[in-house]
XYZ file of C-alpha atoms in Angstrom:
135
model
C 65.060 115.141 128.808
C 66.656 112.526 131.009
C 67.360 110.207 127.891
C 69.063 113.125 126.005
C 71.124 113.836 129.226
C 72.112 109.995 129.363
C 72.884 109.712 125.681
C 75.157 112.963 125.938
C 76.833 111.801 128.952
C 77.594 108.473 127.451
C 78.796 109.979 124.333
C 80.991 112.200 126.236
C 82.551 109.411 128.521
C 83.376 107.154 125.426
C 85.005 110.056 123.819
C 87.032 110.712 126.930
C 88.120 106.838 127.063
C 89.082 107.140 123.301
C 91.193 110.138 123.957
C 92.889 108.642 126.866
C 93.922 105.888 124.570
C 95.398 108.104 121.901
C 98.477 110.173 123.338
C 99.700 113.118 121.696
C 103.649 113.194 121.938
C 104.007 116.999 121.896
C 107.638 118.373 122.142
C 109.114 114.792 121.789
C 110.943 113.731 118.600
C 110.044 110.408 117.247
C 112.664 108.668 115.053
C 110.916 106.801 112.167
C 113.505 103.997 112.369
C 111.404 101.132 110.985
C 109.134 102.989 108.375
C 107.947 106.215 107.196
C 105.053 106.757 104.844
C 102.098 108.803 104.092
C 98.717 107.908 104.487
C 95.713 108.798 102.142
C 95.269 111.976 104.128
C 98.905 113.029 103.521
C 99.795 112.588 107.169
C 103.055 110.989 108.185
C 102.971 107.279 109.380
C 105.957 107.035 111.448
C 107.040 103.454 112.925
C 109.710 103.442 115.468
C 111.245 100.302 117.018
C 111.975 100.961 120.604
C 113.501 98.492 123.079
C 111.113 95.745 122.511
C 108.156 96.943 120.539
C 107.243 98.823 117.382
C 105.166 101.792 118.000
C 103.176 103.599 115.177
C 102.594 107.421 115.161
C 100.636 109.678 112.958
C 102.423 112.933 112.423
C 101.883 116.224 110.296
C 104.077 115.718 107.220
C 105.196 119.262 107.923
C 106.849 118.227 111.165
C 108.946 115.323 109.763
C 112.390 116.067 108.638
C 115.928 114.535 108.020
C 118.864 116.878 107.783
C 116.423 119.684 106.646
C 114.987 117.223 103.921
C 111.798 115.481 103.670
C 113.583 112.442 102.414
C 116.627 110.319 103.692
C 119.771 109.620 101.697
C 120.235 105.814 101.049
C 122.851 104.399 98.909
C 123.228 100.893 97.053
C 119.919 101.173 95.686
C 118.298 99.204 92.786
C 115.486 99.911 90.425
C 112.774 97.513 91.728
C 111.648 94.976 89.162
C 113.894 96.336 86.413
C 116.775 93.846 86.169
C 119.204 96.745 85.460
C 122.553 96.226 86.895
C 124.249 98.600 89.156
C 123.137 100.602 92.081
C 122.495 104.384 92.734
C 122.103 106.527 95.726
C 118.372 107.476 96.149
C 116.517 110.349 98.356
C 113.961 108.229 99.782
C 110.772 110.053 100.655
C 109.162 106.854 101.947
C 110.780 104.022 103.198
C 110.467 100.721 105.241
C 112.998 98.449 106.929
C 112.859 94.906 105.305
C 115.474 93.039 107.412
C 119.023 94.103 108.508
C 119.894 97.216 106.581
C 117.719 96.376 103.610
C 115.166 98.982 102.694
C 112.252 99.452 100.372
C 112.212 103.143 99.184
C 110.213 105.438 96.925
C 111.909 108.818 95.802
C 110.016 111.986 95.668
C 108.816 110.989 92.166
C 107.295 107.814 93.577
C 109.830 105.566 91.938
C 110.405 102.320 93.957
C 113.860 100.952 94.814
C 115.246 98.177 97.111
C 118.385 99.490 98.963
C 121.195 97.606 100.567
C 123.233 100.449 102.223
C 126.545 99.444 103.930
C 125.571 101.578 107.091
C 122.213 102.319 108.444
C 121.015 105.651 107.038
C 119.770 108.735 108.964
C 116.120 108.665 109.396
C 113.163 110.935 109.383
C 112.490 112.504 112.766
C 108.973 113.893 113.423
C 107.312 115.874 116.418
C 103.807 116.715 117.212
C 102.737 113.073 116.760
C 100.026 111.023 118.143
C 100.721 107.526 119.174
C 98.301 105.015 117.448
C 97.410 102.277 120.066
C 97.714 98.643 118.996
C 94.516 97.037 117.674
């Protein structure tokens, strides 16, 4: 009986420690200004660059929007790997900042582009996210 109590107590204590390291950011908007992607569970993975660090959040995809859309508009995009000249504007459902204003982007159809817009585009903003601690 005592061993069972100790096992349960230890398990609850470890769960409490884990939960204290993973903070839910309820009611606070998180700007995905570095990256927005979807994990294998369909949850949004939002990376936000703050004043000195990049934080990663998991967010319900249904809580992630940009101007009432689940994509961001980016101009000056080239179809990746095609060698086709010219650029287009894309609706990027997932994106990641490569350098400066350069982005890798996939539109809702999953077609990959590299974009070099003149201006930093609007980004997806999520709420009800969980901060993922650094490993």
